[in-house]
Amino acid sequence: MAFGKGCHLHLIDGSAFIFRAYHALPPLTRKSDGLPIGAVSGFCNMLQRYVEGNAGSDVTHVAVIFDKGSHTFRNDLYDLYKANRDEMPEDLRPQIPLTRRATEAFNIACKEIENYEADDIIATLACQAREAGGRVTIISSDKDLMQLVGDGVVMLDAMKNKVIDVEGVEEKFGVGPDRVVDVQALAGDSVDNVPGAPGIGIKTAALLINEYGSLEELLDRAEDIKQPKRRQTLIDHREQIELSKKLVQLDCETPLDFTLDDLEVREPEPDTLLGFLAEMEFRTISKRIADRLGVEPPVVPEPTPDADAPDRPEAPAIDPEAYECVADAATLQVWIDRIRARGHVAIDTETTGLNEMLCDLVGISLAVEPGQACYIPLAHRAEAEDDLFGSDAMAEGQMDMEEALGMLQPVLADDSILKIGQNLKYDMKVLSRYGCQFASIDDTMLLSYALNAGLHNHGMDALSERYLSHRPIEIKSLLGTGKSQKTFDRVPLADAVKYAAEDADITLRLWQTFRPQLHQTRVTTVYETLERPLIPVLAQMERTGIKVDRDTLSRMSNAFSQKMAGLEEEIYGLAGRKFNVGSPKQLGEILFDEMSLSMPDGKAPKKGKTGAYGTGADVLEDLATLHDLPRRILDWRQLSKLKSTYTDALQEHINPDTGRVHTSYSQAGANTGRLASTDPNLQNIPVRSEEGRRIREAFVAEEGKVLVSLDYSQIELRILAHVAGIEALRDAFRDGQDIHAATASEMFGVPLDEMTPDVRRQAKAINFGVIYGISGFGLARNLRIPRDEAQGFIDRYFERFPGIRTYMDETVAFAKEHGFVQTLFGRKIHTPEINAKGPGAGFARRAAINAPIQGTAADVIRRAMIRMPDAIAELPARMLLQVHDELLFEVDEDAADRLTEVAREVMEQASLPAVRFSIPMIVDAGTGSSWAAAH
DNA sequence: GTCATCACG
DNA sequence: GACGTACGTGATGACC
């Protein structure tokens, strides 16, 4: 088909794909010869995802465009163009030609022109396509290409899956696509080393261009500019600005040795594509593509097996039809014999819900070998016709639950048989309510977490897709969604077998994938000392729960309601009309449009992606100096938060059987090694405000018992002082000084006995800022001081504690080289974005600085928790909650002191013997009948 | 489902 | 020299 009206051209920015692929993946090598192929692998995955995503779309033509040659006409204009680019990494260079071959293997046009940048080729093609009456989508997030948008041309940020149209360009540059180059010419570009006008950024540039209409007009009338500095800059740098425009202006006249018609979409040739993938030794993606094309996957020769790795035959494809339904004792016995012979089993339970404390067991699935899995239905309901509520009768063809569990119990408790699960804590909690105990376990979710924290999530669906190239049957397809959703016991047996047994099969395969990687990646110790042993500890804590007094909450809730109603009346009076106080959108319109309040600092009030006014607490706090309304809103919001999230919601979570609240800890949720608490979140119960703290009065001990709270004092700062080797801080900690006051004293030279609360407050903010990867901007905002003043503090801090800067620099350098950072206990946290360019790099940098500190603290308290059950076994005490640096216990009144002593010792010594801190870890303790009193 | 907001360490 | 920025989480209500 000749390109013309109705055609849709996709132009993929090949270099962007390559770099993203390179940075997103660990440095993989081809097994047979060590050729680096990480970027090629990622590139192929991205192409494959692109192809899958566009199946059935209206795209008629497509090309991947690459740069070629390092010298372009822009270098003739300006020899420093792109002169500040880092050298291409050593292991990426040989992969570049392979990405061209990959593109061709996918049968996608692959185009480059000697001494032209990809951007110019893209520009030329986009212009041609537009003139021919077709539509164009440029797949890239490079802002240099935004000048092309409009008239049927859009960009697609594949990363965020976001279309950038004329509006998107205006959001980014403050001007339409036709004036983007003018703004760029003024603002310059540090990435490409385009000089621009000194002191003028995008914001100012857009302002000027909008005022004068065009760059040429602006330069000609530069004398008219009011601000003297700006005027002088534009007059002095006119040539440089005009040069910059030539540099950023894309060339729509690139001589091409092909036409649009050559870019027609073509189906890949299976042999060519799979041949290439086999040559690269990409097993996973080969399989996936072969599946799609409906052909046999190519045989990729196995590398010579390691001496200590068992020689494993290639696993059969995942086939839900092949699973067995176990309906009688004799069949179950056959499976148990297989398990005993094998020494391990993957296990998964099916239940009526997600809450382990409330749901009922429905069935159990087992897998012993890849492809060899079964499902034991135990409590499925009979299918009843035209019965809206379903029948209460049991379905035929199921084993008696007691009999089945009786047979399985010895297997689960046998420590010579390894039980493998995906998030096994869930299954352990459910089955423990049926009298089953577990010994000897492995968890694929935690294996993945120990290996790959920071790279991706660790849910089974994601892992299966990523590592097995298999998309598991969706639970939705069995249960439906929304109102008509049914529970698993209503799923027909035949469907249940496929779904449930597949989960066990996948779990087993994941285990086979991950387990050998532990040693290679050197995280065996992390997994075996920080992850696996925590499972039963958390399971026990969650099952124990904490007593919450419903009446207390209910009384508070009513009190909040009344106060809110009063505030609402006041608010309506101040605003002049009724509105939804809970709607930030309506509030913003009232404050800024109807009442025309302006920010005290003179800044424009608008912000936010959706274009709505920001009405966050910081904004309202500032506005409170001008008007009474913002303060009332703040008060109302505080009450609303406390009522809806705590006093109301918490009551819903009180378990009717136990009268207690049972949270669920997610062990692989936070990248740094911290736990996360959900359903409900008991790690964010209010404490900072007086009103909020009263919520903790509802968390109480049973009659005759008390709650004991122990928390690490300043653990993250101590760890920072240790890893950065800051002697002044170390000495202050050793002497038991007030660390923020000591910091202030060091920084400002104020003697401790003359310290004012305000100076101490500032030092405290800096101390915390450092842990978070400080910036002048962030500190300024936090302290509400001018930015240069904040920067002055930071400079002085680094001057006084040079070790901190060294630590930060070394940590970032380590992350850039290895793609991860580590805690003192060896936990790895991957930082895939660290080498990215753009604003994402800042985030990644700060996260990389923070992760070893936050992660080490998380490791310390994990170690304490793991040792705690044995340490307190003889005491009438139970561990209830963990809140990052705090552990909460419930103990018989008369044993509180002994518990405090024992638990404190465990916590303070938790790092030993693996790590000996140069600074003492100090644990503060409190006791009381409620959490409020114990804290 | 996403965004804004706000609770915690 | 400008850009956009504090680190890590989860729950809620509004709004599309």
CSV table of N, CA, C and O (backbone and C1' of nucleotides) in Angstrom, one decimal, chain A residues 449 529-531 533-535 537-538 541 665-667 670 672-676 683 708-716 719 823-825 827 852-869 879-889 903-912 915 917 921-924 931 935, chain B residues 9:
chain,number,residue,atom,x,y,z
A,449,TYR,N,12.5,-11.4,46.1
A,449,TYR,CA,12.7,-10.2,46.8
A,449,TYR,C,14.2,-10.1,47.2
A,449,TYR,O,14.8,-9.0,47.0
A,529,THR,N,18.8,-15.6,56.6
A,529,THR,CA,18.8,-15.1,57.9
A,529,THR,C,17.8,-13.9,58.1
A,529,THR,O,17.4,-13.6,59.2
A,530,LEU,N,17.4,-13.2,57.0
A,530,LEU,CA,16.6,-12.1,57.2
A,530,LEU,C,15.2,-12.3,56.6
A,530,LEU,O,14.2,-11.6,57.0
A,531,GLU,N,15.0,-13.2,55.7
A,531,GLU,CA,13.7,-13.4,55.0
A,531,GLU,C,13.0,-14.6,55.6
A,531,GLU,O,11.9,-14.5,56.2
A,533,PRO,N,13.4,-16.9,58.0
A,533,PRO,CA,13.0,-17.1,59.4
A,533,PRO,C,12.0,-16.1,59.9
A,533,PRO,O,11.4,-16.3,61.0
A,534,LEU,N,11.7,-15.0,59.2
A,534,LEU,CA,10.8,-14.0,59.6
A,534,LEU,C,9.3,-14.5,59.3
A,534,LEU,O,8.4,-14.0,60.0
A,535,ILE,N,9.2,-15.4,58.4
A,535,ILE,CA,7.8,-15.8,58.0
A,535,ILE,C,7.0,-16.3,59.2
A,535,ILE,O,5.9,-15.8,59.4
A,537,VAL,N,7.5,-15.8,62.3
A,537,VAL,CA,7.3,-14.8,63.3
A,537,VAL,C,6.2,-13.8,63.0
A,537,VAL,O,5.4,-13.5,63.8
A,538,LEU,N,6.2,-13.4,61.7
A,538,LEU,CA,5.1,-12.5,61.3
A,538,LEU,C,3.7,-13.2,61.3
A,538,LEU,O,2.7,-12.6,61.8
A,541,MET,N,2.5,-13.1,64.8
A,541,MET,CA,2.1,-11.8,65.3
A,541,MET,C,0.7,-11.4,64.7
A,541,MET,O,-0.1,-10.9,65.4
A,665,TYR,N,1.3,-8.1,57.5
A,665,TYR,CA,2.5,-7.5,57.1
A,665,TYR,C,3.0,-8.0,55.7
A,665,TYR,O,2.9,-9.2,55.4
A,666,SER,N,3.3,-7.1,54.9
A,666,SER,CA,3.9,-7.5,53.6
A,666,SER,C,5.4,-7.5,53.7
A,666,SER,O,6.0,-6.4,53.9
A,667,GLN,N,6.0,-8.6,53.5
A,667,GLN,CA,7.4,-8.8,53.7
A,667,GLN,C,8.2,-8.4,52.5
A,667,GLN,O,9.4,-8.0,52.6
A,670,ALA,N,8.2,-3.3,50.5
A,670,ALA,CA,9.0,-2.1,50.5
A,670,ALA,C,10.4,-2.5,50.0
A,670,ALA,O,11.0,-3.4,50.4
A,672,THR,N,13.3,-1.3,50.4
A,672,THR,CA,14.4,-1.2,51.3
A,672,THR,C,14.6,-2.3,52.3
A,672,THR,O,15.6,-2.3,53.0
A,673,GLY,N,13.6,-3.2,52.4
A,673,GLY,CA,13.7,-4.2,53.5
A,673,GLY,C,12.7,-3.9,54.6
A,673,GLY,O,12.6,-4.8,55.5
A,674,ARG,N,12.1,-2.8,54.6
A,674,ARG,CA,11.1,-2.5,55.6
A,674,ARG,C,9.9,-3.4,55.3
A,674,ARG,O,9.7,-3.8,54.2
A,675,LEU,N,9.1,-3.6,56.4
A,675,LEU,CA,7.8,-4.2,56.3
A,675,LEU,C,6.8,-3.2,55.9
A,675,LEU,O,7.0,-2.0,56.0
A,676,ALA,N,5.7,-3.6,55.3
A,676,ALA,CA,4.6,-2.7,55.2
A,676,ALA,C,3.4,-3.4,55.8
A,676,ALA,O,3.3,-4.6,55.8
A,683,GLN,N,0.8,0.7,61.0
A,683,GLN,CA,2.1,1.4,61.1
A,683,GLN,C,1.9,2.9,60.9
A,683,GLN,O,2.9,3.7,60.9
A,708,VAL,N,3.8,-3.1,76.2
A,708,VAL,CA,5.2,-2.6,76.4
A,708,VAL,C,5.7,-2.2,75.0
A,708,VAL,O,5.6,-3.0,74.1
A,709,SER,N,6.1,-1.0,74.9
A,709,SER,CA,6.7,-0.5,73.6
A,709,SER,C,8.2,-0.3,73.7
A,709,SER,O,8.6,0.4,74.7
A,710,LEU,N,8.9,-0.8,72.8
A,710,LEU,CA,10.4,-0.6,72.8
A,710,LEU,C,10.7,0.0,71.4
A,710,LEU,O,10.4,-0.6,70.4
A,711,ASP,N,11.5,1.1,71.4
A,711,ASP,CA,11.8,1.6,70.1
A,711,ASP,C,13.3,2.0,70.1
A,711,ASP,O,13.8,2.5,71.1
A,712,TYR,N,13.9,1.8,68.9
A,712,TYR,CA,15.3,2.2,68.7
A,712,TYR,C,15.4,3.7,68.7
A,712,TYR,O,14.6,4.4,68.0
A,713,SER,N,16.3,4.3,69.4
A,713,SER,CA,16.4,5.7,69.5
A,713,SER,C,17.3,6.1,68.3
A,713,SER,O,18.5,5.7,68.2
A,714,GLN,N,16.8,7.0,67.4
A,714,GLN,CA,17.6,7.6,66.3
A,714,GLN,C,18.4,6.5,65.5
A,714,GLN,O,19.5,6.8,65.2
A,715,ILE,N,17.7,5.4,65.2
A,715,ILE,CA,18.6,4.3,64.6
A,715,ILE,C,19.2,4.7,63.3
A,715,ILE,O,20.3,4.4,63.0
A,716,GLU,N,18.4,5.4,62.5
A,716,GLU,CA,19.0,5.7,61.1
A,716,GLU,C,20.2,6.7,61.2
A,716,GLU,O,21.2,6.6,60.5
A,719,ILE,N,23.2,4.8,62.3
A,719,ILE,CA,23.7,4.0,61.2
A,719,ILE,C,24.5,4.9,60.3
A,719,ILE,O,25.6,4.6,59.8
A,823,THR,N,22.9,-3.0,52.0
A,823,THR,CA,22.9,-2.7,53.4
A,823,THR,C,24.1,-3.4,54.1
A,823,THR,O,24.8,-4.2,53.4
A,824,LEU,N,24.4,-3.0,55.3
A,824,LEU,CA,25.5,-3.6,56.0
A,824,LEU,C,25.4,-5.1,56.1
A,824,LEU,O,26.3,-5.8,56.3
A,825,PHE,N,24.2,-5.7,56.0
A,825,PHE,CA,24.0,-7.1,56.1
A,825,PHE,C,23.9,-7.8,54.8
A,825,PHE,O,23.6,-9.0,54.7
A,827,ARG,N,21.9,-7.1,52.1
A,827,ARG,CA,20.7,-6.9,51.3
A,827,ARG,C,21.0,-6.0,50.1
A,827,ARG,O,21.6,-5.0,50.3
A,852,PRO,N,20.6,2.2,51.7
A,852,PRO,CA,21.4,1.5,52.7
A,852,PRO,C,21.2,1.8,54.1
A,852,PRO,O,21.3,1.0,55.0
A,853,ILE,N,20.8,3.1,54.4
A,853,ILE,CA,20.6,3.5,55.8
A,853,ILE,C,19.2,2.9,56.3
A,853,ILE,O,19.1,2.2,57.3
A,854,GLN,N,18.2,3.2,55.5
A,854,GLN,CA,16.9,2.7,55.9
A,854,GLN,C,16.9,1.2,55.9
A,854,GLN,O,16.3,0.6,56.8
A,855,GLY,N,17.5,0.6,54.9
A,855,GLY,CA,17.6,-0.8,54.8
A,855,GLY,C,18.3,-1.5,55.9
A,855,GLY,O,17.9,-2.6,56.4
A,856,THR,N,19.5,-0.9,56.3
A,856,THR,CA,20.2,-1.5,57.4
A,856,THR,C,19.4,-1.4,58.7
A,856,THR,O,19.4,-2.4,59.5
A,857,ALA,N,18.7,-0.3,58.9
A,857,ALA,CA,17.8,-0.2,60.1
A,857,ALA,C,16.8,-1.3,60.1
A,857,ALA,O,16.5,-2.0,61.1
A,858,ALA,N,16.2,-1.5,58.9
A,858,ALA,CA,15.2,-2.6,58.7
A,858,ALA,C,15.8,-3.9,59.0
A,858,ALA,O,15.1,-4.8,59.6
A,859,ASP,N,17.0,-4.2,58.5
A,859,ASP,CA,17.6,-5.5,58.8
A,859,ASP,C,17.8,-5.7,60.3
A,859,ASP,O,17.6,-6.8,60.8
A,860,VAL,N,18.2,-4.6,61.0
A,860,VAL,CA,18.5,-4.8,62.4
A,860,VAL,C,17.3,-5.2,63.2
A,860,VAL,O,17.3,-6.2,63.9
A,861,ILE,N,16.2,-4.5,62.9
A,861,ILE,CA,14.9,-4.9,63.7
A,861,ILE,C,14.4,-6.2,63.2
A,861,ILE,O,13.8,-7.0,64.0
A,862,ARG,N,14.6,-6.6,62.0
A,862,ARG,CA,14.2,-8.0,61.5
A,862,ARG,C,15.0,-9.0,62.3
A,862,ARG,O,14.4,-10.0,62.8
A,863,ARG,N,16.3,-8.8,62.5
A,863,ARG,CA,17.1,-9.7,63.3
A,863,ARG,C,16.6,-9.9,64.7
A,863,ARG,O,16.5,-10.9,65.3
A,864,ALA,N,16.2,-8.7,65.3
A,864,ALA,CA,15.7,-8.7,66.6
A,864,ALA,C,14.4,-9.5,66.7
A,864,ALA,O,14.1,-10.3,67.6
A,865,MET,N,13.5,-9.3,65.7
A,865,MET,CA,12.2,-10.0,65.7
A,865,MET,C,12.4,-11.5,65.5
A,865,MET,O,11.6,-12.3,66.1
A,866,ILE,N,13.3,-11.9,64.7
A,866,ILE,CA,13.6,-13.3,64.5
A,866,ILE,C,14.0,-14.0,65.8
A,866,ILE,O,13.7,-15.1,66.1
A,867,ARG,N,14.8,-13.3,66.5
A,867,ARG,CA,15.4,-13.9,67.8
A,867,ARG,C,14.3,-13.8,68.9
A,867,ARG,O,14.5,-14.5,69.9
A,868,MET,N,13.4,-12.9,68.8
A,868,MET,CA,12.5,-12.6,69.9
A,868,MET,C,11.7,-13.8,70.4
A,868,MET,O,11.7,-14.0,71.7
A,869,PRO,N,11.0,-14.6,69.6
A,869,PRO,CA,10.2,-15.7,70.1
A,869,PRO,C,11.0,-16.6,71.1
A,869,PRO,O,10.5,-16.9,72.1
A,879,MET,N,4.6,-10.9,71.1
A,879,MET,CA,5.0,-9.7,70.3
A,879,MET,C,3.8,-9.4,69.4
A,879,MET,O,3.3,-10.3,68.7
A,880,LEU,N,3.3,-8.2,69.4
A,880,LEU,CA,2.1,-7.8,68.6
A,880,LEU,C,2.4,-7.1,67.3
A,880,LEU,O,1.8,-7.4,66.3
A,881,LEU,N,3.2,-6.0,67.4
A,881,LEU,CA,3.3,-5.1,66.2
A,881,LEU,C,4.7,-4.7,66.0
A,881,LEU,O,5.5,-4.6,67.0
A,882,GLN,N,5.0,-4.4,64.8
A,882,GLN,CA,6.3,-3.7,64.4
A,882,GLN,C,6.0,-2.4,63.7
A,882,GLN,O,5.2,-2.4,62.8
A,883,VAL,N,6.6,-1.3,64.1
A,883,VAL,CA,6.4,-0.1,63.4
A,883,VAL,C,7.8,0.5,63.0
A,883,VAL,O,8.2,1.6,63.5
A,884,HIS,N,8.5,-0.2,62.2
A,884,HIS,CA,9.8,0.2,61.6
A,884,HIS,C,10.9,0.3,62.6
A,884,HIS,O,12.0,-0.3,62.3
A,885,ASP,N,10.8,1.0,63.7
A,885,ASP,CA,11.8,1.0,64.7
A,885,ASP,C,11.3,0.7,66.1
A,885,ASP,O,12.0,0.9,67.1
A,886,GLU,N,10.1,0.3,66.1
A,886,GLU,CA,9.4,0.0,67.4
A,886,GLU,C,8.8,-1.4,67.4
A,886,GLU,O,8.3,-1.9,66.4
A,887,LEU,N,8.9,-2.1,68.5
A,887,LEU,CA,8.2,-3.4,68.7
A,887,LEU,C,7.2,-3.2,69.9
A,887,LEU,O,7.6,-2.6,70.9
A,888,LEU,N,6.0,-3.7,69.7
A,888,LEU,CA,5.0,-3.6,70.7
A,888,LEU,C,4.6,-5.0,71.3
A,888,LEU,O,4.4,-5.9,70.5
A,889,PHE,N,4.7,-5.1,72.6
A,889,PHE,CA,4.4,-6.4,73.2
A,889,PHE,C,3.2,-6.3,74.1
A,889,PHE,O,2.8,-5.2,74.6
A,903,ALA,N,13.7,-8.1,76.1
A,903,ALA,CA,13.5,-7.6,74.7
A,903,ALA,C,14.5,-6.5,74.3
A,903,ALA,O,15.0,-6.4,73.2
A,904,ARG,N,14.8,-5.6,75.3
A,904,ARG,CA,15.7,-4.6,75.0
A,904,ARG,C,17.1,-5.1,74.7
A,904,ARG,O,17.7,-4.7,73.7
A,905,GLU,N,17.5,-6.1,75.4
A,905,GLU,CA,18.8,-6.8,75.2
A,905,GLU,C,18.8,-7.4,73.8
A,905,GLU,O,19.8,-7.1,73.0
A,906,VAL,N,17.8,-8.1,73.4
A,906,VAL,CA,17.7,-8.6,72.0
A,906,VAL,C,17.8,-7.5,71.0
A,906,VAL,O,18.6,-7.7,70.0
A,907,MET,N,17.1,-6.5,71.2
A,907,MET,CA,17.1,-5.4,70.2
A,907,MET,C,18.4,-4.7,70.1
A,907,MET,O,19.0,-4.4,69.0
A,908,GLU,N,19.0,-4.4,71.3
A,908,GLU,CA,20.3,-3.7,71.3
A,908,GLU,C,21.4,-4.5,70.7
A,908,GLU,O,22.4,-3.9,70.1
A,909,GLN,N,21.3,-5.8,70.9
A,909,GLN,CA,22.4,-6.7,70.4
A,909,GLN,C,22.1,-7.3,69.0
A,909,GLN,O,22.8,-8.2,68.6
A,910,ALA,N,21.0,-6.8,68.4
A,910,ALA,CA,20.5,-7.5,67.2
A,910,ALA,C,21.5,-7.6,66.0
A,910,ALA,O,21.5,-8.5,65.2
A,911,SER,N,22.4,-6.6,65.9
A,911,SER,CA,23.3,-6.6,64.7
A,911,SER,C,24.4,-7.7,64.9
A,911,SER,O,25.0,-8.1,63.9
A,912,LEU,N,24.7,-8.1,66.1
A,912,LEU,CA,25.8,-9.0,66.4
A,912,LEU,C,25.4,-10.5,66.0
A,912,LEU,O,24.2,-10.8,66.1
A,915,VAL,N,27.4,-7.7,62.4
A,915,VAL,CA,27.9,-6.4,62.3
A,915,VAL,C,28.1,-5.8,63.7
A,915,VAL,O,27.2,-5.9,64.5
A,917,PHE,N,28.5,-2.3,65.4
A,917,PHE,CA,28.4,-0.9,65.2
A,917,PHE,C,29.4,-0.2,66.1
A,917,PHE,O,29.7,-0.6,67.3
A,921,MET,N,23.6,1.0,70.0
A,921,MET,CA,22.1,1.0,69.6
A,921,MET,C,21.4,1.1,70.9
A,921,MET,O,21.5,0.2,71.8
A,922,ILE,N,20.6,2.2,71.1
A,922,ILE,CA,19.9,2.4,72.3
A,922,ILE,C,18.4,2.2,72.1
A,922,ILE,O,17.9,2.7,71.1
A,923,VAL,N,17.8,1.5,73.0
A,923,VAL,CA,16.3,1.2,72.9
A,923,VAL,C,15.6,1.9,74.1
A,923,VAL,O,16.0,1.6,75.2
A,924,ASP,N,14.6,2.7,73.8
A,924,ASP,CA,13.8,3.3,74.8
A,924,ASP,C,12.6,2.4,75.0
A,924,ASP,O,12.1,1.8,74.1
A,931,TRP,N,-1.7,1.7,74.2
A,931,TRP,CA,-0.6,2.1,73.3
A,931,TRP,C,-0.2,3.6,73.6
A,931,TRP,O,1.0,3.9,73.6
A,935,HIS,N,3.7,4.4,75.0
A,935,HIS,CA,4.6,5.1,74.1
A,935,HIS,C,5.5,6.1,74.7
A,935,HIS,O,5.0,6.9,75.6
B,9,DG,P,5.8,7.8,64.1
B,9,DG,O5',6.8,7.0,63.2
B,9,DG,C5',7.0,5.6,63.4
B,9,DG,C4',8.0,5.0,62.5
B,9,DG,C3',9.4,5.5,62.8
B,9,DG,O3',10.3,4.4,62.8
B,9,DG,C1',8.8,5.9,60.5
